[in-house]
Amino acid sequence: MKKEYAKMDAGSLHLANKKVVLKLINHNTQISRSALAKESGLTPPSITRIVDELINVDGLVESLGVGSSSGGRPPMIVKFKNDNNYIIGIDLGATYIRGCMVDLNANFISEIQVPTELKKGFSSIVEKMIKMIHKLQSRKEATAKIWGVGIGVAGLVNSKTGIIESSPDFGWTNIDLRKELESHLDLPFFYDNSTRLMALGEMKMGERDNQKNFAVINIGYGIASGLVVEGNLLKGFSGFAGEFGHISVDTDSAVQCKCGMYGCLEALASGHRIASLGQQVLAENKSEMLKELCNGNKDLITAELVARAAKKGDPASMKIYDDVAEYLCKGIGTIANLLNPETVYIGGGISLNGDLLFDLIEKKKDKYLLPGNARVDIRPSTFGDQATSIGAVSVVLQKILNLELSGVNHNN
Ligand SMILES: [Zn+2]
């Protein structure tokens, strides 16, 4: 390590030290200058210089003054400056667009959710996003900084160019969302696949911050996964890693997936599939309860409604969830046997329907797991329906911690 440092010029060395200090402040919420020196291995004068710069030049850190001492010099405590520094995270989903503004410790300041209304087309979606960002910005103090906007979208997203290369949920190919948004808003934007962001959020802000191997499965309109292997978010050769919805779980299936193949997990176990099976049950007049819950209107049948009927003991709805859980366990078995994760988180709309699905998975999973992988913990994602927007916030926070952003001060 010391040899590497020796090769650096003074400027690079200072930047590297500053990143170390910033990460320590972020990790500890509050920390004394002497503890920073101890944990970083830097000298007290270096710490003073770096912390002063973070306070006075970057505006990222503030001094809490003198802490209590049990003897010796009283500690000088510092922390992230939350009052004037914000990040916006947006989850662009096929059903809802969710936006949130958080401070640097990811405390929620404000949240907005609007229906996506896919059918109205691309320009209507862009308009909704612009309005949402304006609204979120208006809830901060006039002098505050927005450091950046993270955006998660379902599909193949080029995180460098911001181009959505392919999104079957939206029916988009090679869409330049960044260009559209940047022509209206003077803010730094960062894009990635929504499920990969869920995994990033879990990695950076989740309840278990030391685990290095886990998977996040996103079950909503479609199915996808974000995979963390040995502490790294898996992207793959062309950025397409984690297309968990398109592994085959029934080679004899006559159900065709959006991708064109038959028997994909997404075609057989997504929220979309659960709703369409519920509609089939209604059409065949096989459930009085489902009929009652939707007032006989098939358009009101959603995966959530089928879950409600199943929880009330409706056999036809229970059968739908039972079959879906079986397919999901086949899929989870594949991931677990391949990657040996510590935890498999399930997020997305389907995970919000309570214990029903998790109880079924718990009952069935062992059939598909090798004994060595049987200990895998399958649980709901830490952040529920905010998982993608929290992940989007994490992308911006990472950029701040790497000192790649300078912060934008906008007064609308
Ligand atoms: Zn498919």
GROMACS .gro file of C-alpha atoms and ligand atoms in nm:
model
  413
    1MET     CA    1   0.000   0.000   0.000
    2LYS     CA    2   0.279   0.240   0.097
    3LYS     CA    3   0.464   0.170  -0.228
    4GLU     CA    4   0.150   0.257  -0.427
    5TYR     CA    5   0.123   0.582  -0.235
    6ALA     CA    6   0.487   0.658  -0.307
    7LYS     CA    7   0.409   0.657  -0.681
    8MET     CA    8   0.126   0.909  -0.641
    9ASP     CA    9   0.182   1.280  -0.676
   10ALA     CA   10   0.083   1.503  -0.384
   11GLY     CA   11  -0.256   1.594  -0.540
   12SER     CA   12  -0.360   1.233  -0.599
   13LEU     CA   13  -0.246   1.134  -0.253
   14HIS     CA   14  -0.451   1.413  -0.096
   15LEU     CA   15  -0.758   1.305  -0.298
   16ALA     CA   16  -0.711   0.940  -0.197
   17ASN     CA   17  -0.680   1.041   0.171
   18LYS     CA   18  -0.985   1.265   0.144
   19LYS     CA   19  -1.193   0.977   0.007
   20VAL     CA   20  -1.085   0.757   0.298
   21VAL     CA   21  -1.190   1.025   0.549
   22LEU     CA   22  -1.522   1.092   0.374
   23LYS     CA   23  -1.607   0.722   0.372
   24LEU     CA   24  -1.526   0.693   0.742
   25ILE     CA   25  -1.755   0.988   0.823
   26ASN     CA   26  -2.032   0.832   0.611
   27HIS     CA   27  -1.989   0.491   0.772
   28ASN     CA   28  -1.988   0.617   1.130
   29THR     CA   29  -2.267   0.883   1.109
   30GLN     CA   30  -2.072   1.083   1.374
   31ILE     CA   31  -1.703   1.056   1.446
   32SER     CA   32  -1.435   1.250   1.630
   33ARG     CA   33  -1.132   1.395   1.452
   34SER     CA   34  -0.903   1.181   1.669
   35ALA     CA   35  -1.098   0.864   1.579
   36LEU     CA   36  -1.065   0.960   1.211
   37ALA     CA   37  -0.689   0.983   1.255
   38LYS     CA   38  -0.679   0.649   1.434
   39GLU     CA   39  -0.899   0.464   1.181
   40SER     CA   40  -0.740   0.613   0.869
   41GLY     CA   41  -0.380   0.596   0.987
   42LEU     CA   42  -0.336   0.963   0.885
   43THR     CA   43  -0.168   1.220   1.106
   44PRO     CA   44  -0.384   1.463   1.312
   45PRO     CA   45  -0.263   1.765   1.104
   46SER     CA   46  -0.365   1.583   0.780
   47ILE     CA   47  -0.707   1.507   0.929
   48THR     CA   48  -0.750   1.872   1.029
   49ARG     CA   49  -0.664   1.990   0.679
   50ILE     CA   50  -0.895   1.739   0.507
   51VAL     CA   51  -1.187   1.791   0.745
   52ASP     CA   52  -1.156   2.171   0.718
   53GLU     CA   53  -1.168   2.137   0.339
   54LEU     CA   54  -1.473   1.908   0.355
   55ILE     CA   55  -1.645   2.166   0.578
   56ASN     CA   56  -1.544   2.493   0.412
   57VAL     CA   57  -1.489   2.406   0.044
   58ASP     CA   58  -1.702   2.102  -0.034
   59GLY     CA   59  -1.979   2.180   0.216
   60LEU     CA   60  -2.027   1.808   0.277
   61VAL     CA   61  -1.934   1.790   0.646
   62GLU     CA   62  -2.015   1.992   0.956
   63SER     CA   63  -1.863   2.016   1.298
   64LEU     CA   64  -2.081   1.918   1.594
   65GLY     CA   65  -1.840   2.089   1.829
   66VAL     CA   66  -1.678   1.937   2.132
   67GLY     CA   67  -1.795   1.597   2.260
   68SER     CA   68  -1.771   1.472   2.618
   69SER     CA   69  -1.442   1.335   2.740
   70SER     CA   70  -1.355   1.081   3.005
   71GLY     CA   71  -1.012   1.236   3.044
   72GLY     CA   72  -0.760   1.400   2.812
   73ARG     CA   73  -0.853   1.646   2.538
   74PRO     CA   74  -1.227   1.655   2.458
   75PRO     CA   75  -1.310   1.504   2.113
   76MET     CA   76  -1.408   1.728   1.817
   77ILE     CA   77  -1.705   1.557   1.651
   78VAL     CA   78  -1.790   1.583   1.281
   79LYS     CA   79  -2.074   1.446   1.068
   80PHE     CA   80  -2.226   1.472   0.721
   81LYS     CA   81  -2.394   1.806   0.667
   82ASN     CA   82  -2.751   1.695   0.601
   83ASP     CA   83  -2.938   2.024   0.613
   84ASN     CA   84  -2.821   2.161   0.283
   85ASN     CA   85  -2.732   1.852   0.082
   86TYR     CA   86  -2.981   1.632  -0.096
   87ILE     CA   87  -3.003   1.347  -0.345
   88ILE     CA   88  -3.301   1.252  -0.562
   89GLY     CA   89  -3.376   0.888  -0.649
   90ILE     CA   90  -3.635   0.782  -0.908
   91ASP     CA   91  -3.781   0.440  -0.976
   92LEU     CA   92  -3.924   0.447  -1.328
   93GLY     CA   93  -4.152   0.144  -1.321
   94ALA     CA   94  -4.408   0.022  -1.573
   95THR     CA   95  -4.693   0.077  -1.323
   96TYR     CA   96  -4.568   0.366  -1.106
   97ILE     CA   97  -4.298   0.631  -1.110
   98ARG     CA   98  -4.169   0.677  -0.755
   99GLY     CA   99  -3.941   0.960  -0.656
  100CYS     CA  100  -3.776   1.050  -0.328
  101MET     CA  101  -3.546   1.319  -0.197
  102VAL     CA  102  -3.309   1.218   0.085
  103ASP     CA  103  -3.027   1.381   0.278
  104LEU     CA  104  -2.671   1.245   0.275
  105ASN     CA  105  -2.756   0.990   0.545
  106ALA     CA  106  -3.049   0.872   0.331
  107ASN     CA  107  -3.315   1.013   0.565
  108PHE     CA  108  -3.632   1.071   0.363
  109ILE     CA  109  -3.724   1.436   0.315
  110SER     CA  110  -4.005   1.383   0.069
  111GLU     CA  111  -4.162   1.121  -0.155
  112ILE     CA  112  -4.391   1.127  -0.458
  113GLN     CA  113  -4.562   0.850  -0.652
  114VAL     CA  114  -4.759   0.886  -0.976
  115PRO     CA  115  -4.903   0.626  -1.215
  116THR     CA  116  -4.679   0.573  -1.519
  117GLU     CA  117  -4.966   0.541  -1.770
  118LEU     CA  118  -4.747   0.360  -2.022
  119LYS     CA  119  -5.008   0.391  -2.294
  120LYS     CA  120  -4.967   0.771  -2.308
  121GLY     CA  121  -4.617   0.721  -2.448
  122PHE     CA  122  -4.260   0.836  -2.396
  123SER     CA  123  -4.310   1.214  -2.397
  124SER     CA  124  -4.583   1.193  -2.133
  125ILE     CA  125  -4.349   0.985  -1.910
  126VAL     CA  126  -4.066   1.239  -1.955
  127GLU     CA  127  -4.308   1.519  -1.865
  128LYS     CA  128  -4.416   1.336  -1.548
  129MET     CA  129  -4.053   1.286  -1.445
  130ILE     CA  130  -3.966   1.652  -1.498
  131LYS     CA  131  -4.269   1.760  -1.294
  132MET     CA  132  -4.173   1.514  -1.021
  133ILE     CA  133  -3.814   1.643  -0.998
  134HIS     CA  134  -3.937   2.005  -0.985
  135LYS     CA  135  -4.182   1.915  -0.710
  136LEU     CA  136  -3.917   1.732  -0.505
  137GLN     CA  137  -3.672   2.022  -0.550
  138SER     CA  138  -3.933   2.272  -0.432
  139ARG     CA  139  -3.947   2.098  -0.093
  140LYS     CA  140  -3.592   2.189   0.000
  141GLU     CA  141  -3.447   2.515   0.132
  142ALA     CA  142  -3.365   2.762  -0.146
  143THR     CA  143  -2.993   2.750  -0.073
  144ALA     CA  144  -2.969   2.370  -0.063
  145LYS     CA  145  -2.776   2.159  -0.310
  146ILE     CA  146  -2.910   1.871  -0.515
  147TRP     CA  147  -2.604   1.655  -0.578
  148GLY     CA  148  -2.759   1.439  -0.845
  149VAL     CA  149  -3.055   1.234  -0.962
  150GLY     CA  150  -3.031   0.854  -0.978
  151ILE     CA  151  -3.281   0.677  -1.203
  152GLY     CA  152  -3.366   0.306  -1.214
  153VAL     CA  153  -3.543   0.163  -1.520
  154ALA     CA  154  -3.647  -0.195  -1.600
  155GLY     CA  155  -3.447  -0.331  -1.891
  156LEU     CA  156  -3.102  -0.311  -2.043
  157VAL     CA  157  -2.967   0.028  -1.942
  158ASN     CA  158  -2.625   0.154  -2.043
  159SER     CA  159  -2.514   0.319  -1.719
  160LYS     CA  160  -2.238   0.517  -1.897
  161THR     CA  161  -2.447   0.673  -2.177
  162GLY     CA  162  -2.785   0.668  -2.000
  163ILE     CA  163  -2.936   0.507  -2.310
  164ILE     CA  164  -3.207   0.250  -2.246
  165GLU     CA  165  -3.096  -0.004  -2.504
  166SER     CA  166  -3.393  -0.230  -2.456
  167SER     CA  167  -3.688  -0.231  -2.217
  168PRO     CA  168  -3.955  -0.490  -2.298
  169ASP     CA  169  -4.176  -0.359  -2.011
  170PHE     CA  170  -4.192  -0.017  -2.180
  171GLY     CA  171  -4.159  -0.141  -2.539
  172TRP     CA  172  -3.853   0.087  -2.579
  173THR     CA  173  -3.538   0.033  -2.786
  174ASN     CA  174  -3.241   0.273  -2.781
  175ILE     CA  175  -3.420   0.549  -2.592
  176ASP     CA  176  -3.203   0.844  -2.486
  177LEU     CA  177  -3.379   0.942  -2.165
  178ARG     CA  178  -3.073   1.136  -2.042
  179LYS     CA  179  -3.082   1.371  -2.342
  180GLU     CA  180  -3.451   1.443  -2.284
  181LEU     CA  181  -3.413   1.512  -1.913
  182GLU     CA  182  -3.091   1.711  -1.943
  183SER     CA  183  -3.247   1.941  -2.200
  184HIS     CA  184  -3.499   2.044  -1.933
  185LEU     CA  185  -3.305   2.021  -1.607
  186ASP     CA  186  -2.955   2.132  -1.514
  187LEU     CA  187  -2.873   1.842  -1.283
  188PRO     CA  188  -2.634   1.543  -1.305
  189PHE     CA  189  -2.829   1.225  -1.391
  190PHE     CA  190  -2.721   0.865  -1.337
  191TYR     CA  191  -2.900   0.561  -1.478
  192ASP     CA  192  -2.902   0.186  -1.421
  193ASN     CA  193  -3.124  -0.117  -1.434
  194SER     CA  194  -3.385  -0.102  -1.157
  195THR     CA  195  -3.319  -0.447  -1.009
  196ARG     CA  196  -2.943  -0.395  -1.010
  197LEU     CA  197  -3.009  -0.074  -0.818
  198MET     CA  198  -3.220  -0.268  -0.567
  199ALA     CA  199  -2.914  -0.486  -0.506
  200LEU     CA  200  -2.688  -0.180  -0.478
  201GLY     CA  201  -2.926  -0.021  -0.224
  202GLU     CA  202  -2.924  -0.344  -0.023
  203MET     CA  203  -2.543  -0.354  -0.041
  204LYS     CA  204  -2.490   0.010   0.060
  205MET     CA  205  -2.780   0.080   0.294
  206GLY     CA  206  -2.940  -0.255   0.380
  207GLU     CA  207  -2.968  -0.422   0.719
  208ARG     CA  208  -2.674  -0.660   0.667
  209ASP     CA  209  -2.385  -0.449   0.555
  210ASN     CA  210  -2.113  -0.710   0.567
  211GLN     CA  211  -2.251  -0.976   0.339
  212LYS     CA  212  -2.060  -1.024   0.016
  213ASN     CA  213  -2.282  -1.276  -0.164
  214PHE     CA  214  -2.652  -1.222  -0.209
  215ALA     CA  215  -2.926  -1.195  -0.471
  216VAL     CA  216  -3.222  -0.960  -0.505
  217ILE     CA  217  -3.516  -1.090  -0.703
  218ASN     CA  218  -3.760  -0.833  -0.831
  219ILE     CA  219  -4.105  -0.975  -0.900
  220GLY     CA  220  -4.350  -0.728  -1.041
  221TYR     CA  221  -4.475  -0.672  -1.392
  222GLY     CA  222  -4.172  -0.881  -1.500
  223ILE     CA  223  -3.903  -1.075  -1.311
  224ALA     CA  224  -3.534  -0.982  -1.283
  225SER     CA  225  -3.246  -1.022  -1.041
  226GLY     CA  226  -2.951  -0.823  -0.910
  227LEU     CA  227  -2.658  -1.044  -0.811
  228VAL     CA  228  -2.379  -0.951  -0.571
  229VAL     CA  229  -2.083  -1.188  -0.595
  230GLU     CA  230  -1.780  -1.152  -0.367
  231GLY     CA  231  -1.887  -0.795  -0.286
  232ASN     CA  232  -1.932  -0.685  -0.649
  233LEU     CA  233  -2.248  -0.614  -0.839
  234LEU     CA  234  -2.247  -0.852  -1.135
  235LYS     CA  235  -2.289  -0.675  -1.471
  236GLY     CA  236  -2.164  -0.936  -1.717
  237PHE     CA  237  -1.988  -0.906  -2.052
  238SER     CA  238  -2.239  -0.667  -2.210
  239GLY     CA  239  -2.425  -0.552  -1.899
  240PHE     CA  240  -2.703  -0.808  -1.931
  241ALA     CA  241  -2.627  -1.024  -1.624
  242GLY     CA  242  -2.917  -1.111  -1.393
  243GLU     CA  243  -3.193  -1.177  -1.649
  244PHE     CA  244  -3.340  -1.424  -1.405
  245GLY     CA  245  -3.691  -1.394  -1.554
  246HIS     CA  246  -3.578  -1.570  -1.870
  247ILE     CA  247  -3.441  -1.893  -1.732
  248SER     CA  248  -3.663  -2.183  -1.836
  249VAL     CA  249  -3.854  -2.347  -1.551
  250ASP     CA  250  -4.092  -2.558  -1.764
  251THR     CA  251  -3.962  -2.682  -2.098
  252ASP     CA  252  -4.306  -2.826  -2.189
  253SER     CA  253  -4.492  -2.502  -2.122
  254ALA     CA  254  -4.718  -2.359  -2.394
  255VAL     CA  255  -4.696  -2.014  -2.234
  256GLN     CA  256  -4.488  -1.781  -2.447
  257CYS     CA  257  -4.277  -1.513  -2.282
  258LYS     CA  258  -4.237  -1.153  -2.408
  259CYS     CA  259  -3.885  -1.256  -2.516
  260GLY     CA  260  -4.030  -1.514  -2.756
  261MET     CA  261  -3.922  -1.827  -2.566
  262TYR     CA  262  -4.156  -2.067  -2.389
  263GLY     CA  263  -4.162  -2.158  -2.020
  264CYS     CA  264  -3.959  -1.861  -1.892
  265LEU     CA  265  -3.993  -1.792  -1.518
  266GLU     CA  266  -4.130  -1.445  -1.597
  267ALA     CA  267  -4.402  -1.590  -1.821
  268LEU     CA  268  -4.510  -1.829  -1.544
  269ALA     CA  269  -4.460  -1.643  -1.215
  270SER     CA  270  -4.473  -1.263  -1.263
  271GLY     CA  271  -4.741  -1.035  -1.121
  272HIS     CA  272  -4.874  -1.006  -1.474
  273ARG     CA  273  -4.912  -1.386  -1.494
  274ILE     CA  274  -5.087  -1.408  -1.155
  275ALA     CA  275  -5.341  -1.145  -1.264
  276SER     CA  276  -5.405  -1.317  -1.596
  277LEU     CA  277  -5.455  -1.656  -1.423
  278GLY     CA  278  -5.701  -1.482  -1.188
  279GLN     CA  279  -5.887  -1.345  -1.489
  280GLN     CA  280  -5.899  -1.694  -1.637
  281VAL     CA  281  -6.049  -1.829  -1.312
  282LEU     CA  282  -6.315  -1.558  -1.327
  283ALA     CA  283  -6.395  -1.630  -1.693
  284GLU     CA  284  -6.438  -2.000  -1.613
  285ASN     CA  285  -6.653  -1.910  -1.310
  286LYS     CA  286  -6.431  -2.108  -1.074
  287SER     CA  287  -6.419  -1.870  -0.779
  288GLU     CA  288  -6.712  -1.697  -0.610
  289MET     CA  289  -6.473  -1.509  -0.383
  290LEU     CA  290  -6.265  -1.361  -0.664
  291LYS     CA  291  -6.585  -1.266  -0.845
  292GLU     CA  292  -6.709  -1.089  -0.534
  293LEU     CA  293  -6.377  -0.909  -0.470
  294CYS     CA  294  -6.361  -0.767  -0.825
  295ASN     CA  295  -6.736  -0.710  -0.860
  296GLY     CA  296  -6.730  -0.935  -1.164
  297ASN     CA  297  -6.497  -0.691  -1.346
  298LYS     CA  298  -6.196  -0.880  -1.481
  299ASP     CA  299  -5.997  -0.559  -1.527
  300LEU     CA  300  -5.989  -0.513  -1.150
  301ILE     CA  301  -5.810  -0.845  -1.094
  302THR     CA  302  -5.448  -0.786  -0.992
  303ALA     CA  303  -5.187  -1.013  -0.831
  304GLU     CA  304  -5.268  -0.836  -0.502
  305LEU     CA  305  -5.640  -0.916  -0.535
  306VAL     CA  306  -5.565  -1.283  -0.606
  307ALA     CA  307  -5.342  -1.284  -0.294
  308ARG     CA  308  -5.627  -1.141  -0.088
  309ALA     CA  309  -5.863  -1.417  -0.211
  310ALA     CA  310  -5.597  -1.683  -0.143
  311LYS     CA  311  -5.545  -1.555   0.213
  312LYS     CA  312  -5.919  -1.581   0.271
  313GLY     CA  313  -5.899  -1.948   0.173
  314ASP     CA  314  -6.019  -1.939  -0.189
  315PRO     CA  315  -5.894  -2.271  -0.338
  316ALA     CA  316  -5.858  -2.144  -0.699
  317SER     CA  317  -5.652  -1.841  -0.592
  318MET     CA  318  -5.446  -2.055  -0.353
  319LYS     CA  319  -5.367  -2.291  -0.642
  320ILE     CA  320  -5.240  -1.996  -0.851
  321TYR     CA  321  -4.998  -1.887  -0.575
  322ASP     CA  322  -4.899  -2.247  -0.505
  323ASP     CA  323  -4.796  -2.299  -0.870
  324VAL     CA  324  -4.617  -1.962  -0.884
  325ALA     CA  325  -4.422  -2.044  -0.564
  326GLU     CA  326  -4.317  -2.378  -0.716
  327TYR     CA  327  -4.174  -2.206  -1.026
  328LEU     CA  328  -4.003  -1.941  -0.813
  329CYS     CA  329  -3.841  -2.210  -0.597
  330LYS     CA  330  -3.704  -2.377  -0.911
  331GLY     CA  331  -3.554  -2.042  -1.010
  332ILE     CA  332  -3.421  -1.962  -0.662
  333GLY     CA  333  -3.271  -2.313  -0.647
  334THR     CA  334  -3.080  -2.238  -0.969
  335ILE     CA  335  -2.940  -1.911  -0.833
  336ALA     CA  336  -2.857  -2.061  -0.492
  337ASN     CA  337  -2.687  -2.372  -0.631
  338LEU     CA  338  -2.489  -2.165  -0.878
  339LEU     CA  339  -2.378  -1.875  -0.655
  340ASN     CA  340  -2.419  -1.996  -0.295
  341PRO     CA  341  -2.565  -1.665  -0.167
  342GLU     CA  342  -2.611  -1.587   0.202
  343THR     CA  343  -2.948  -1.422   0.139
  344VAL     CA  344  -3.203  -1.408  -0.141
  345TYR     CA  345  -3.415  -1.093  -0.107
  346ILE     CA  346  -3.750  -1.082  -0.283
  347GLY     CA  347  -3.872  -0.736  -0.379
  348GLY     CA  348  -4.120  -0.584  -0.622
  349GLY     CA  349  -4.498  -0.561  -0.600
  350ILE     CA  350  -4.549  -0.931  -0.530
  351SER     CA  351  -4.333  -0.923  -0.218
  352LEU     CA  352  -4.568  -0.669  -0.060
  353ASN     CA  353  -4.856  -0.918  -0.032
  354GLY     CA  354  -4.757  -1.039   0.314
  355ASP     CA  355  -4.648  -1.385   0.422
  356LEU     CA  356  -4.848  -1.587   0.169
  357LEU     CA  357  -4.574  -1.625  -0.094
  358PHE     CA  358  -4.287  -1.647   0.157
  359ASP     CA  359  -4.463  -1.926   0.353
  360LEU     CA  360  -4.516  -2.125   0.032
  361ILE     CA  361  -4.154  -2.074  -0.077
  362GLU     CA  362  -4.028  -2.181   0.267
  363LYS     CA  363  -4.230  -2.503   0.236
  364LYS     CA  364  -4.113  -2.589  -0.117
  365LYS     CA  365  -3.757  -2.456  -0.147
  366ASP     CA  366  -3.567  -2.758  -0.007
  367LYS     CA  367  -3.671  -2.968  -0.308
  368TYR     CA  368  -3.449  -2.752  -0.528
  369LEU     CA  369  -3.153  -2.681  -0.301
  370LEU     CA  370  -2.836  -2.884  -0.255
  371PRO     CA  371  -2.773  -2.950   0.117
  372GLY     CA  372  -2.484  -2.700   0.115
  373ASN     CA  373  -2.720  -2.424   0.003
  374ALA     CA  374  -3.017  -2.514   0.225
  375ARG     CA  375  -2.925  -2.242   0.475
  376VAL     CA  376  -2.995  -1.962   0.227
  377ASP     CA  377  -3.218  -1.704   0.393
  378ILE     CA  378  -3.509  -1.603   0.166
  379ARG     CA  379  -3.670  -1.281   0.288
  380PRO     CA  380  -3.846  -0.962   0.173
  381SER     CA  381  -3.618  -0.681   0.048
  382THR     CA  382  -3.521  -0.435   0.323
  383PHE     CA  383  -3.676  -0.131   0.157
  384GLY     CA  384  -4.008  -0.267   0.021
  385ASP     CA  385  -4.149  -0.056  -0.261
  386GLN     CA  386  -3.873   0.203  -0.209
  387ALA     CA  387  -3.599  -0.048  -0.294
  388THR     CA  388  -3.523   0.087  -0.642
  389SER     CA  389  -3.537   0.456  -0.546
  390ILE     CA  390  -3.306   0.388  -0.248
  391GLY     CA  391  -3.073   0.209  -0.492
  392ALA     CA  392  -3.089   0.509  -0.726
  393VAL     CA  393  -2.993   0.733  -0.433
  394SER     CA  394  -2.701   0.498  -0.354
  395VAL     CA  395  -2.555   0.551  -0.703
  396VAL     CA  396  -2.536   0.926  -0.643
  397LEU     CA  397  -2.404   0.880  -0.289
  398GLN     CA  398  -2.125   0.658  -0.424
  399LYS     CA  399  -2.028   0.934  -0.668
  400ILE     CA  400  -2.019   1.186  -0.380
  401LEU     CA  401  -1.802   0.956  -0.168
  402ASN     CA  402  -1.566   0.912  -0.464
  403LEU     CA  403  -1.548   1.294  -0.494
  404GLU     CA  404  -1.674   1.274  -0.853
  405LEU     CA  405  -1.949   1.536  -0.803
  406SER     CA  406  -1.935   1.901  -0.711
  407GLY     CA  407  -2.301   1.956  -0.622
  408VAL     CA  408  -2.545   2.188  -0.792
  409ASN     CA  409  -2.711   2.476  -0.614
  410HIS     CA  410  -3.052   2.543  -0.766
  411ASN     CA  411  -3.318   2.774  -0.648
  412ASN     CA  412  -3.572   2.655  -0.904
  413ZN      ZN  413  -3.843  -1.490  -2.156
   0.00000   0.00000   0.00000
